[in-house]
Amino acid sequence: MTTIAEHAALLAEYEDLTDALLARGDAEQAACAAQTGAAVFAMNHPGGFASARLDRALLAAGEALGPAPRWSGDGAGPRRVLHVLSHADAQGGHTRLALRWMGRDAGRRHSVVVTSPTGETPRPVLDAVTAGGGRELSVLDPAGDLLDGTNGLLERARRLRGMAFAHDAVVLYLDPHDPLPAIALGGLRERPPVLGCDVTDHTFGIGRPAVDLHVAPREQARRTAVTRRGIPDGRVRVLPLPVTSSADGAVRAQTRTALGLAEDDVLLLTVAAAYKFESAGAPHLLDLVEPVLHDYPQARLIAAGPSQEGRWAHAHARTGGRVAALGVVESAGLVAAADVVLESYPCGGGTFALEAASAGLPLLGFAPDPDEAALLSARSMSCGGWPYPQTPQAYRESLARLIADRTARAAAGREAWDATRLSHDAERWSAAVAGLYRDAAALGPVDPAELGEPPRAAERDSEVTHALHASGGKLIDPAKAATVTARVRLIAADPALATLFVHVTGGFPVPPRRFGQAVAAPAPEPAALVEAVARLRDASVSGLAERCVLVLDPNEIEAAVPTLEAALGDGGEFELQLTPAADPCAVLDFDTVPIPVAGDRLAARGIALA
């Protein structure tokens, strides 16, 4: 398993690579490198939560777009609002937040654009846009492709800028590695107010220069924005997630019948992605619940999100089927059927917890580590509405009371509902949103100079995030990280090499073609030899070529061997073929990619990338 320190060192390399690309005058490739790095560090936590140097690459890419259109607000409040999502899917928290924002923010025209579409926009999103009198927009040119540049990063950012300037306000719901809004809107002094919904507050991310007002769903997210991302305190507001109640007597009866529940059975429900239940060293939720199930035969546990395999399958067998993991399913009917909701551990689900509270259900969390709970649980969203026992014994005792006592369940449900009223009180929530629009307009576009240098030290919050991703299998494999980093190094090494890769929309750079061999023919000087080995290693690791060949004049090989051996030992292993040839062109074939290096003897003979 890789470490935070290793991730921090890799982040420093990505920052150097983006700076090198900017120095070369290639702002688009610098922004692409920043996006690639952020995608890695969103999972492989580097100790910090933002990077000023990566954000500067996005600002430079925005400057490359040229002057922005003219925009002037009338001060009357936004009538046309553009909602910008990195992706839209039926079950995702980003999408549900956007849907509820549009639904509750009545009286305005709401439009939607997805920056990295992977398929058709879900029907509920289209319905919300239609109901709001807006349109579904696209940053993609349907007639273009990645190879001809029509859907490259800058062109998509240019289209997004034009869309934003046709609206009175912009609301962002972004993946932590989405660079598009920062390129399109960062650094502009006259533009629509931009509100950014912070839905991934526990991860590293880019894009700070795009956001005038950061909307945090909880107090912990506000603190992280200010202390760890370098956001001015005056540009952060807390707005609870909006939720709707799924309490429906008819649905409850139908679902409980379908599940085979008797009237007196007590259904315990937990809902979260499978990785949110995995923890290294701490008790698993099943370790907390199974002993209670043994004492209370009327109780059953259903988990929506995890599949019936591994630990969940074993629990299913041990309890005679009273523990069931259903995989990814629609949870509304299950919420209606539930009697008690158990927050996932170690990573809670804030939206789901609030939805359960809005249905008047009692909830129970687990918080053996206060720092972990502050960052990962829904505790700071609960407003004290449900308990978070700190020991397994206290948890089991609390759960036993809720199972055994119907009156206690009802009282706990009322307390949860009342504590989270702002989340499900549509009128109060809408008034709060109107205040956010006013605040964003009054603050004006953020000046990049306002943004502080994000602290890089690995503090307790970094350790918590790293542990979550490690135990949940979310860390990017070192081999994959090495592959994409090798590609970025080649892109930064030479403009000609950059032409061999394309950046998939929303993803990593890929070589459209894998060559049979990569050939370098450097000058015999040590520096040129070291550079050639490094570039051929990257050609191998990146998947650009099946084999790598270094060509030297036969008279130069003996003197070069010590330097080559040292260079090979300084990096990761790869297979390098050393070929003696007075004329390096003799080793070329139709499936060769020439690798530019210092003193390039292939280029001297007219063999070079176009």
Coordinates of C-alpha atoms in Angstrom, one line a residue:
M1 CA 0.0 0.0 0.0
T2 CA 1.3 3.4 -0.9
T3 CA 1.7 6.1 1.8
I4 CA 0.7 9.7 2.2
A5 CA 4.4 10.7 1.9
E6 CA 4.7 8.9 -1.4
H7 CA 1.5 10.6 -2.7
A8 CA 2.9 14.0 -1.6
A9 CA 6.1 13.4 -3.5
L10 CA 4.1 12.5 -6.6
L11 CA 2.0 15.6 -6.2
A12 CA 5.2 17.7 -6.2
E13 CA 6.2 16.0 -9.4
Y14 CA 2.8 16.8 -11.0
E15 CA 3.2 20.4 -9.9
D16 CA 6.7 20.6 -11.6
L17 CA 5.2 19.0 -14.8
T18 CA 2.4 21.5 -15.0
D19 CA 4.9 24.4 -14.4
A20 CA 7.1 23.0 -17.2
L21 CA 4.2 22.8 -19.6
L22 CA 3.2 26.4 -18.7
A23 CA 6.8 27.5 -19.3
R24 CA 6.6 25.8 -22.7
G25 CA 3.5 27.8 -23.5
D26 CA 1.2 24.8 -23.6
A27 CA -1.6 25.9 -21.2
E28 CA -4.0 23.2 -22.4
Q29 CA -1.6 20.3 -21.7
A30 CA -0.8 21.9 -18.3
A31 CA -4.5 21.9 -17.4
C32 CA -4.8 18.3 -18.6
A33 CA -1.9 17.4 -16.4
A34 CA -3.5 19.1 -13.4
Q35 CA -6.7 17.2 -14.1
T36 CA -4.9 13.9 -14.3
G37 CA -3.0 14.6 -11.1
A38 CA -6.2 15.6 -9.3
A39 CA -7.9 12.4 -10.3
V40 CA -5.0 10.4 -8.8
F41 CA -4.8 12.5 -5.6
A42 CA -8.6 12.5 -5.0
M43 CA -8.1 8.8 -4.1
N44 CA -4.4 8.7 -3.2
H45 CA -4.4 11.5 -0.6
P46 CA -1.2 13.6 -0.6
G47 CA -1.6 15.2 2.8
G48 CA -3.1 18.4 1.5
F49 CA -6.6 19.2 0.1
A50 CA -5.7 21.6 -2.7
S51 CA -2.8 22.8 -4.8
A52 CA -2.2 26.5 -5.7
R53 CA 0.2 25.4 -8.5
L54 CA -2.3 23.1 -10.1
D55 CA -5.0 25.8 -9.9
R56 CA -2.6 28.2 -11.6
A57 CA -2.4 25.9 -14.5
L58 CA -6.2 26.1 -14.8
L59 CA -6.1 29.9 -14.7
A60 CA -3.5 30.0 -17.4
A61 CA -5.7 27.7 -19.6
G62 CA -8.5 30.1 -19.0
E63 CA -6.4 33.0 -20.2
A64 CA -5.6 31.1 -23.4
L65 CA -9.3 31.2 -24.2
G66 CA -9.0 34.9 -24.8
P67 CA -11.4 37.7 -23.7
A68 CA -14.6 36.7 -22.1
P69 CA -18.0 37.9 -23.4
R70 CA -19.6 40.9 -21.8
W71 CA -21.8 40.2 -18.8
S72 CA -23.7 42.6 -16.6
G73 CA -26.2 41.6 -14.0
D74 CA -29.2 43.8 -13.2
G75 CA -29.0 43.3 -9.5
A76 CA -32.5 42.0 -9.3
G77 CA -31.5 38.5 -8.3
P78 CA -30.9 35.5 -10.6
R79 CA -33.7 34.6 -13.0
R80 CA -31.7 32.1 -15.1
V81 CA -29.5 29.6 -13.2
L82 CA -27.1 27.2 -14.8
H83 CA -26.4 24.0 -12.9
V84 CA -23.0 22.4 -13.8
L85 CA -22.4 18.8 -12.9
S86 CA -19.3 16.7 -13.6
H87 CA -21.6 13.7 -14.3
A88 CA -25.3 12.9 -13.9
D89 CA -26.5 9.5 -12.7
A90 CA -29.8 8.4 -11.1
Q91 CA -28.4 7.5 -7.7
G92 CA -25.4 9.9 -7.2
G93 CA -25.4 12.4 -4.5
H94 CA -24.3 15.2 -6.8
T95 CA -27.3 14.6 -9.1
R96 CA -29.8 14.3 -6.2
L97 CA -28.6 17.6 -4.8
A98 CA -29.0 19.3 -8.1
L99 CA -32.5 17.9 -8.6
R100 CA -33.7 19.1 -5.2
W101 CA -32.1 22.5 -5.6
M102 CA -33.9 23.0 -8.9
G103 CA -37.2 21.6 -7.4
R104 CA -37.1 23.9 -4.4
D105 CA -35.7 27.0 -6.0
A106 CA -39.0 27.9 -7.6
G107 CA -39.6 31.0 -9.8
R108 CA -36.3 30.7 -11.7
R109 CA -35.4 29.1 -15.0
H110 CA -33.0 26.2 -14.4
S111 CA -30.7 24.7 -17.0
V112 CA -28.2 21.9 -16.7
V113 CA -24.9 21.0 -18.4
V114 CA -22.7 18.0 -17.7
T115 CA -19.0 18.5 -18.2
S116 CA -18.0 14.9 -18.6
P117 CA -21.0 13.0 -19.9
T118 CA -20.8 9.3 -20.0
G119 CA -24.2 8.5 -21.3
E120 CA -27.7 9.9 -21.6
T121 CA -28.8 12.3 -18.9
P122 CA -31.2 10.6 -16.4
R123 CA -34.9 11.2 -17.0
P124 CA -35.4 12.9 -13.6
V125 CA -32.9 15.5 -14.5
L126 CA -34.5 16.2 -17.8
D127 CA -37.9 16.4 -16.1
A128 CA -36.6 18.9 -13.6
V129 CA -35.1 21.1 -16.3
T130 CA -38.4 21.0 -18.3
A131 CA -40.4 21.9 -15.1
G132 CA -38.0 24.7 -14.4
G133 CA -38.4 26.2 -17.9
G134 CA -34.7 25.6 -18.8
R135 CA -32.7 23.5 -21.2
E136 CA -30.2 20.7 -21.2
L137 CA -27.0 22.0 -22.7
S138 CA -23.8 20.3 -23.8
V139 CA -20.2 21.2 -23.8
L140 CA -19.5 18.6 -26.6
D141 CA -19.6 19.2 -30.3
P142 CA -21.6 16.2 -31.6
A143 CA -19.7 16.4 -34.9
G144 CA -16.3 16.5 -33.3
D145 CA -13.9 14.1 -31.6
L146 CA -11.0 14.0 -29.3
L147 CA -8.4 13.6 -32.1
D148 CA -9.3 16.7 -34.0
G149 CA -9.4 19.0 -30.9
T150 CA -13.0 20.0 -31.3
N151 CA -13.8 18.4 -27.9
G152 CA -10.5 19.1 -26.2
L153 CA -10.4 20.7 -22.8
L154 CA -10.1 24.3 -23.9
E155 CA -12.9 24.0 -26.5
R156 CA -15.2 22.5 -23.9
A157 CA -14.3 25.2 -21.4
R158 CA -14.9 27.9 -24.1
R159 CA -18.5 26.5 -24.6
L160 CA -19.1 26.4 -20.9
R161 CA -18.0 30.0 -20.5
G162 CA -20.5 31.0 -23.2
M163 CA -23.3 29.1 -21.5
A164 CA -22.4 30.6 -18.1
F165 CA -22.5 34.2 -19.5
A166 CA -26.0 33.6 -20.8
H167 CA -27.2 33.0 -17.2
D168 CA -27.5 35.1 -14.0
A169 CA -25.9 32.6 -11.6
V170 CA -24.0 29.3 -11.8
V171 CA -24.2 26.4 -9.3
L172 CA -21.5 23.8 -9.4
Y173 CA -21.6 20.1 -8.4
L174 CA -18.2 18.8 -9.3
D175 CA -15.9 15.9 -9.0
P176 CA -12.7 16.9 -7.2
H177 CA -10.7 16.6 -10.5
D178 CA -13.0 18.5 -12.8
P179 CA -11.0 21.5 -14.2
L180 CA -13.6 22.9 -16.7
P181 CA -15.4 25.6 -14.6
A182 CA -12.1 26.9 -13.3
I183 CA -10.7 27.2 -16.8
A184 CA -13.9 28.8 -18.1
L185 CA -14.6 31.2 -15.2
G186 CA -11.5 31.5 -12.9
G187 CA -9.8 34.9 -12.8
L188 CA -12.6 36.8 -14.6
R189 CA -13.6 40.0 -13.0
E190 CA -17.0 40.4 -14.6
R191 CA -19.1 37.2 -14.8
P192 CA -22.1 35.7 -13.2
P193 CA -21.9 34.7 -9.5
V194 CA -20.7 31.1 -9.0
L195 CA -21.8 28.9 -6.1
G196 CA -19.8 25.7 -5.5
C197 CA -21.5 22.8 -3.6
D198 CA -18.8 21.1 -1.6
V199 CA -19.9 17.4 -1.9
T200 CA -16.5 15.8 -1.5
D201 CA -15.1 17.7 1.4
H202 CA -12.8 14.9 2.6
T203 CA -10.7 14.6 -0.6
F204 CA -8.1 16.5 -2.5
G205 CA -9.4 18.7 -5.3
I206 CA -8.7 21.4 -7.8
G207 CA -10.8 24.3 -9.1
R208 CA -10.8 26.9 -6.3
P209 CA -10.6 29.9 -8.6
A210 CA -14.0 29.2 -10.1
V211 CA -16.0 29.6 -6.9
D212 CA -17.2 32.8 -5.4
L213 CA -19.2 31.2 -2.6
H214 CA -18.5 27.7 -1.3
V215 CA -21.6 26.0 -0.1
A216 CA -20.7 23.4 2.6
P217 CA -23.3 20.8 3.7
R218 CA -21.9 20.8 7.3
E219 CA -19.7 22.7 9.7
Q220 CA -16.8 20.2 9.2
A221 CA -16.8 20.9 5.5
R222 CA -16.7 24.7 6.2
R223 CA -13.7 24.2 8.5
T224 CA -11.9 22.1 5.9
A225 CA -12.5 24.7 3.2
V226 CA -11.0 27.4 5.3
T227 CA -8.1 25.7 7.2
R228 CA -7.1 23.1 4.6
R229 CA -8.1 24.5 1.2
G230 CA -7.1 28.1 1.7
I231 CA -10.6 29.5 1.1
P232 CA -11.4 32.8 2.8
D233 CA -13.8 32.3 5.7
G234 CA -16.1 35.0 4.3
R235 CA -16.6 33.0 1.1
V236 CA -18.0 29.9 2.8
R237 CA -21.5 29.3 4.0
V238 CA -23.2 26.2 5.5
L239 CA -26.4 25.0 3.8
P240 CA -27.8 21.6 4.9
L241 CA -28.5 19.1 2.2
P242 CA -32.1 19.3 1.0
V243 CA -34.0 16.0 1.4
T244 CA -37.6 14.8 0.8
S245 CA -39.5 12.5 3.0
S246 CA -40.2 9.0 1.8
A247 CA -42.7 8.2 4.5
D248 CA -45.6 6.5 2.8
G249 CA -47.9 4.0 4.6
A250 CA -48.9 2.2 1.4
V251 CA -45.3 1.8 0.2
R252 CA -44.3 0.7 3.7
A253 CA -46.9 -2.1 3.7
Q254 CA -46.1 -3.2 0.2
T255 CA -42.4 -3.3 0.8
R256 CA -42.6 -5.1 4.1
T257 CA -44.8 -7.7 2.5
A258 CA -42.4 -8.2 -0.4
L259 CA -39.6 -8.6 2.1
G260 CA -41.5 -11.2 4.1
L261 CA -41.7 -9.2 7.3
A262 CA -44.3 -9.8 9.9
E263 CA -46.0 -7.0 11.7
D264 CA -43.8 -7.2 14.8
D265 CA -40.5 -7.7 12.9
V266 CA -38.1 -4.8 13.3
L267 CA -36.2 -3.9 10.1
L268 CA -32.8 -2.4 10.5
L269 CA -31.6 -0.6 7.3
T270 CA -28.2 0.7 6.3
V271 CA -27.5 2.3 2.9
A272 CA -24.1 3.2 1.4
A273 CA -21.5 2.2 -1.2
A274 CA -19.7 -1.0 -0.2
Y275 CA -16.4 0.6 0.5
K276 CA -17.9 2.9 3.2
F277 CA -18.3 -0.1 5.5
E278 CA -14.6 -1.2 5.3
S279 CA -12.3 -0.2 8.0
A280 CA -8.8 -1.3 8.9
G281 CA -8.6 -2.4 12.5
A282 CA -11.9 -0.9 13.7
P283 CA -15.1 -3.0 14.2
H284 CA -17.2 -3.6 11.1
L285 CA -20.9 -2.7 11.3
L286 CA -21.7 -6.4 11.3
D287 CA -19.5 -6.9 14.3
L288 CA -21.7 -4.4 16.1
V289 CA -25.1 -5.6 15.0
E290 CA -24.8 -9.4 14.8
P291 CA -24.7 -10.0 18.6
V292 CA -27.9 -7.9 19.0
L293 CA -29.6 -9.9 16.3
H294 CA -28.8 -13.0 18.2
D295 CA -30.6 -11.6 21.3
Y296 CA -33.6 -10.2 19.3
P297 CA -34.9 -12.7 16.8
Q298 CA -37.6 -10.3 15.5
A299 CA -34.9 -8.0 14.1
R300 CA -33.5 -8.2 10.5
L301 CA -30.7 -6.1 8.9
I302 CA -30.8 -5.1 5.2
A303 CA -27.9 -3.3 3.5
A304 CA -28.4 -1.5 0.2
G305 CA -25.1 -0.9 -1.6
P306 CA -22.9 -3.9 -0.6
S307 CA -23.3 -7.1 -2.5
Q308 CA -24.1 -10.5 -0.9
E309 CA -20.5 -11.6 -0.8
G310 CA -17.6 -11.9 1.5
R311 CA -18.3 -10.7 5.0
W312 CA -22.0 -10.0 4.1
A313 CA -22.5 -13.5 2.7
H314 CA -21.0 -15.1 5.9
A315 CA -23.3 -13.0 8.1
H316 CA -26.3 -14.0 6.0
A317 CA -25.4 -17.7 6.6
R318 CA -24.7 -17.3 10.3
T319 CA -28.0 -15.5 10.9
G320 CA -30.1 -17.8 8.9
G321 CA -30.8 -15.1 6.3
R322 CA -31.6 -12.3 8.8
V323 CA -28.7 -10.3 7.3
A324 CA -29.1 -9.5 3.6
A325 CA -27.0 -7.3 1.3
L326 CA -29.0 -6.3 -1.8
G327 CA -26.4 -4.6 -3.8
V328 CA -27.1 -1.2 -5.5
V329 CA -30.9 -0.8 -5.4
E330 CA -33.4 2.1 -5.1
S331 CA -33.7 2.8 -1.4
A332 CA -36.9 4.8 -1.1
G333 CA -39.1 1.8 -0.6
L334 CA -36.7 0.3 1.9
V335 CA -36.7 3.6 3.9
A336 CA -40.5 3.5 4.0
A337 CA -40.3 -0.1 5.3
A338 CA -37.6 0.5 7.9
D339 CA -38.0 0.8 11.6
V340 CA -34.4 1.8 12.5
V341 CA -31.6 3.2 10.3
L342 CA -28.0 2.4 11.0
E343 CA -25.5 4.9 9.6
S344 CA -22.7 3.2 7.6
Y345 CA -19.3 3.0 9.3
P346 CA -16.6 4.3 9.0
C347 CA -17.9 6.5 6.2
G348 CA -21.5 7.7 6.8
G349 CA -23.9 8.9 4.2
G350 CA -25.1 12.4 4.9
T351 CA -27.8 12.5 2.3
F352 CA -29.3 9.2 3.3
A353 CA -29.2 9.9 7.0
L354 CA -31.1 13.2 6.5
E355 CA -33.6 11.4 4.2
A356 CA -34.2 8.9 7.0
A357 CA -34.6 11.6 9.6
S358 CA -37.1 13.4 7.4
A359 CA -39.1 10.2 7.3
G360 CA -39.2 10.3 11.1
L361 CA -37.0 7.3 11.5
P362 CA -34.7 6.8 14.5
L363 CA -31.0 6.7 13.5
L364 CA -27.9 5.3 15.2
G365 CA -24.3 6.1 14.3
F366 CA -20.9 4.9 15.7
A367 CA -18.0 7.2 16.6
P368 CA -15.1 5.5 18.3
D369 CA -12.7 8.1 16.9
P370 CA -13.9 11.7 17.2
D371 CA -11.6 12.9 14.4
E372 CA -12.8 10.2 12.1
A373 CA -16.4 10.9 12.9
A374 CA -16.0 14.6 12.3
L375 CA -14.7 14.1 8.8
L376 CA -16.6 11.0 7.6
S377 CA -19.8 10.6 9.5
A378 CA -23.1 12.6 9.3
R379 CA -22.6 13.7 12.9
S380 CA -22.2 17.3 12.1
M381 CA -25.3 17.2 9.9
S382 CA -27.4 15.5 12.6
C383 CA -27.7 18.6 14.9
G384 CA -27.7 16.3 17.8
G385 CA -30.7 14.4 16.4
W386 CA -29.4 10.9 17.0
P387 CA -26.7 9.3 19.1
Y388 CA -23.2 8.2 18.2
P389 CA -22.0 5.8 20.8
Q390 CA -18.2 5.5 21.1
T391 CA -17.8 1.9 22.2
P392 CA -19.2 -1.4 20.7
Q393 CA -21.0 -2.1 24.0
A394 CA -22.7 1.2 24.1
Y395 CA -23.7 0.9 20.5
R396 CA -25.3 -2.5 21.1
E397 CA -27.1 -1.3 24.1
S398 CA -28.6 1.7 22.2
L399 CA -29.6 -0.6 19.3
A400 CA -31.2 -3.1 21.7
R401 CA -33.3 -0.4 23.2
L402 CA -34.6 0.7 19.8
I403 CA -35.4 -2.8 18.8
A404 CA -37.2 -3.7 22.0
D405 CA -39.2 -0.6 22.6
R406 CA -41.6 0.8 20.0
T407 CA -42.2 3.9 22.1
A408 CA -38.5 4.6 22.2
R409 CA -38.2 4.2 18.5
A410 CA -41.0 6.7 17.9
A411 CA -39.5 9.3 20.3
A412 CA -36.1 8.9 18.7
G413 CA -37.6 9.4 15.2
R414 CA -39.4 12.6 16.3
E415 CA -36.1 13.9 17.7
A416 CA -34.3 13.2 14.4
W417 CA -37.0 14.8 12.4
D418 CA -37.1 17.9 14.5
A419 CA -33.3 18.3 14.6
T420 CA -32.9 18.3 10.8
R421 CA -36.0 20.4 10.0
L422 CA -34.1 22.9 7.8
S423 CA -33.2 20.0 5.4
H424 CA -36.7 19.0 4.8
D425 CA -38.5 22.3 5.4
A426 CA -38.7 23.4 1.8
E427 CA -39.7 27.0 2.5
R428 CA -36.9 27.7 4.9
W429 CA -34.4 26.0 2.7
S430 CA -35.5 28.0 -0.3
A431 CA -35.1 31.2 1.7
A432 CA -31.6 30.2 2.6
V433 CA -30.7 29.6 -1.0
A434 CA -32.0 33.0 -2.0
G435 CA -29.6 34.4 0.7
L436 CA -26.7 32.5 -0.9
Y437 CA -27.4 34.1 -4.3
R438 CA -27.4 37.5 -2.7
D439 CA -24.2 36.8 -0.8
A440 CA -22.4 35.5 -3.9
A441 CA -23.4 38.6 -5.9
A442 CA -22.3 41.0 -3.1
L443 CA -18.9 39.3 -2.7
G444 CA -18.2 39.4 -6.4
P445 CA -15.9 37.2 -8.4
V446 CA -13.1 35.7 -6.3
D447 CA -9.7 37.1 -6.9
P448 CA -7.1 34.3 -7.1
A449 CA -4.9 36.4 -4.9
E450 CA -7.5 35.9 -2.1
L451 CA -6.9 32.2 -2.0
G452 CA -4.4 31.1 0.6
E453 CA -1.6 28.6 0.0
P454 CA -3.2 25.3 1.1
P455 CA -1.3 23.6 4.0
R456 CA 0.5 20.5 2.8
A457 CA 1.2 18.8 6.2
A458 CA -0.4 15.5 6.7
E459 CA -2.6 16.0 9.7
R460 CA -5.2 13.8 11.3
D461 CA -7.8 14.5 8.6
S462 CA -5.4 13.3 6.0
E463 CA -4.8 10.1 7.9
V464 CA -8.5 9.5 8.1
T465 CA -9.1 10.0 4.4
H466 CA -6.1 7.8 3.5
A467 CA -7.3 5.0 5.8
L468 CA -10.8 5.1 4.3
H469 CA -9.5 4.8 0.8
A470 CA -7.0 2.1 1.7
S471 CA -9.4 -0.1 3.6
G472 CA -12.2 0.4 1.1
G473 CA -10.0 -0.5 -1.9
K474 CA -10.3 3.0 -3.4
L475 CA -6.5 3.7 -3.7
I476 CA -5.3 3.9 -7.3
D477 CA -3.0 1.0 -7.9
P478 CA 0.7 2.0 -8.0
A479 CA 1.0 0.4 -11.4
K480 CA -1.8 2.5 -12.8
A481 CA -0.6 5.6 -11.2
A482 CA 2.9 4.9 -12.7
T483 CA 1.3 4.4 -16.1
V484 CA -0.6 7.7 -16.2
T485 CA 2.3 9.6 -14.7
A486 CA 4.7 8.2 -17.3
R487 CA 2.3 9.5 -20.0
V488 CA 2.2 13.0 -18.4
R489 CA 6.0 13.0 -18.2
L490 CA 6.3 12.2 -21.9
I491 CA 3.7 14.9 -22.8
A492 CA 5.8 17.4 -20.8
A493 CA 9.1 16.2 -22.2
D494 CA 8.5 17.3 -25.8
P495 CA 5.7 18.8 -27.8
A496 CA 6.0 16.1 -30.4
L497 CA 5.5 13.4 -27.8
A498 CA 2.4 15.2 -26.6
T499 CA 0.8 14.5 -30.0
L500 CA 0.9 10.7 -29.2
F501 CA -1.7 11.0 -26.5
V502 CA -5.3 12.1 -26.1
H503 CA -7.1 13.1 -23.0
V504 CA -10.4 11.1 -22.7
T505 CA -13.2 13.4 -21.5
G506 CA -13.0 13.4 -17.7
G507 CA -10.2 10.9 -17.6
F508 CA -6.6 10.0 -18.0
P509 CA -4.4 10.5 -21.1
V510 CA -4.2 7.5 -23.4
P511 CA -2.2 6.6 -26.5
P512 CA -4.6 5.8 -29.3
R513 CA -1.9 3.6 -30.8
R514 CA 0.5 1.1 -29.3
F515 CA 3.7 1.0 -31.3
G516 CA 5.9 -2.1 -31.8
Q517 CA 9.0 -0.3 -30.7
A518 CA 10.2 3.0 -29.3
V519 CA 13.7 3.9 -30.5
A520 CA 16.1 6.5 -29.1
A521 CA 19.5 7.3 -30.6
P522 CA 21.1 9.9 -28.2
A523 CA 24.5 11.5 -28.3
P524 CA 27.0 9.5 -26.2
E525 CA 27.3 12.1 -23.5
P526 CA 26.2 11.0 -20.0
A527 CA 23.3 13.5 -19.7
A528 CA 21.9 12.5 -23.1
L529 CA 22.1 8.8 -22.1
V530 CA 20.4 9.3 -18.8
E531 CA 17.6 11.3 -20.5
A532 CA 17.2 8.6 -23.2
V533 CA 16.8 5.9 -20.6
A534 CA 14.2 7.9 -18.7
R535 CA 12.2 8.6 -21.8
L536 CA 12.3 5.0 -23.0
R537 CA 11.3 3.8 -19.5
D538 CA 8.3 6.1 -19.7
A539 CA 7.5 4.9 -23.2
S540 CA 7.5 1.3 -21.8
V541 CA 5.5 2.1 -18.6
S542 CA 3.0 4.3 -20.4
G543 CA 2.1 1.5 -22.8
L544 CA 3.2 3.6 -25.8
A545 CA 5.4 0.8 -27.2
E546 CA 5.9 -2.9 -26.7
R547 CA 9.7 -2.8 -26.6
C548 CA 12.3 -0.1 -26.2
V549 CA 15.5 0.2 -28.1
L550 CA 18.5 2.4 -27.5
V551 CA 20.8 2.7 -30.5
L552 CA 24.5 3.7 -30.1
D553 CA 27.4 3.6 -32.5
P554 CA 29.4 0.3 -31.8
N555 CA 32.4 2.4 -30.8
E556 CA 30.5 4.2 -28.1
I557 CA 28.9 1.3 -26.3
E558 CA 31.7 0.3 -24.0
A559 CA 32.1 3.8 -22.6
A560 CA 28.4 4.2 -22.3
V561 CA 27.7 1.1 -20.3
P562 CA 28.5 2.4 -16.8
T563 CA 26.2 5.4 -17.3
L564 CA 23.4 3.2 -18.7
E565 CA 23.6 0.8 -15.8
A566 CA 23.4 3.6 -13.3
A567 CA 20.5 5.1 -15.1
L568 CA 18.7 1.8 -15.2
G569 CA 19.2 1.3 -11.5
D570 CA 17.8 4.8 -10.6
G571 CA 14.3 4.0 -11.8
G572 CA 11.8 1.3 -12.1
E573 CA 12.7 -1.9 -13.9
F574 CA 11.9 -2.2 -17.6
E575 CA 13.3 -4.1 -20.6
L576 CA 15.8 -2.1 -22.6
Q577 CA 17.4 -3.4 -25.8
L578 CA 20.8 -1.9 -26.4
T579 CA 21.5 -2.1 -30.2
P580 CA 24.9 -1.2 -31.9
A581 CA 24.4 0.5 -35.2
A582 CA 26.5 3.1 -37.0
D583 CA 23.3 4.2 -38.8
P584 CA 20.4 4.3 -36.3
C585 CA 17.9 4.3 -39.2
A586 CA 18.9 0.6 -39.7
V587 CA 16.8 -0.5 -36.7
L588 CA 13.6 1.3 -37.8
D589 CA 10.5 -0.4 -39.2
F590 CA 7.0 0.7 -40.0
D591 CA 5.9 0.3 -36.4
T592 CA 8.5 2.4 -34.8
V593 CA 8.0 5.6 -32.7
P594 CA 11.2 7.7 -32.6
I595 CA 11.8 9.2 -29.1
P596 CA 13.3 12.7 -29.2
V597 CA 16.4 13.0 -27.0
A598 CA 19.4 15.3 -26.6
G599 CA 21.8 15.0 -29.5
D600 CA 19.2 13.0 -31.4
R601 CA 20.9 11.2 -34.3
L602 CA 17.5 10.1 -35.7
A603 CA 16.4 13.7 -36.0
A604 CA 19.7 14.6 -37.6
R605 CA 18.8 12.1 -40.3
G606 CA 15.3 13.5 -40.8
I607 CA 13.6 10.9 -38.7
A608 CA 11.4 12.6 -36.1
L609 CA 7.8 12.9 -35.0
A610 CA 5.7 15.3 -37.0

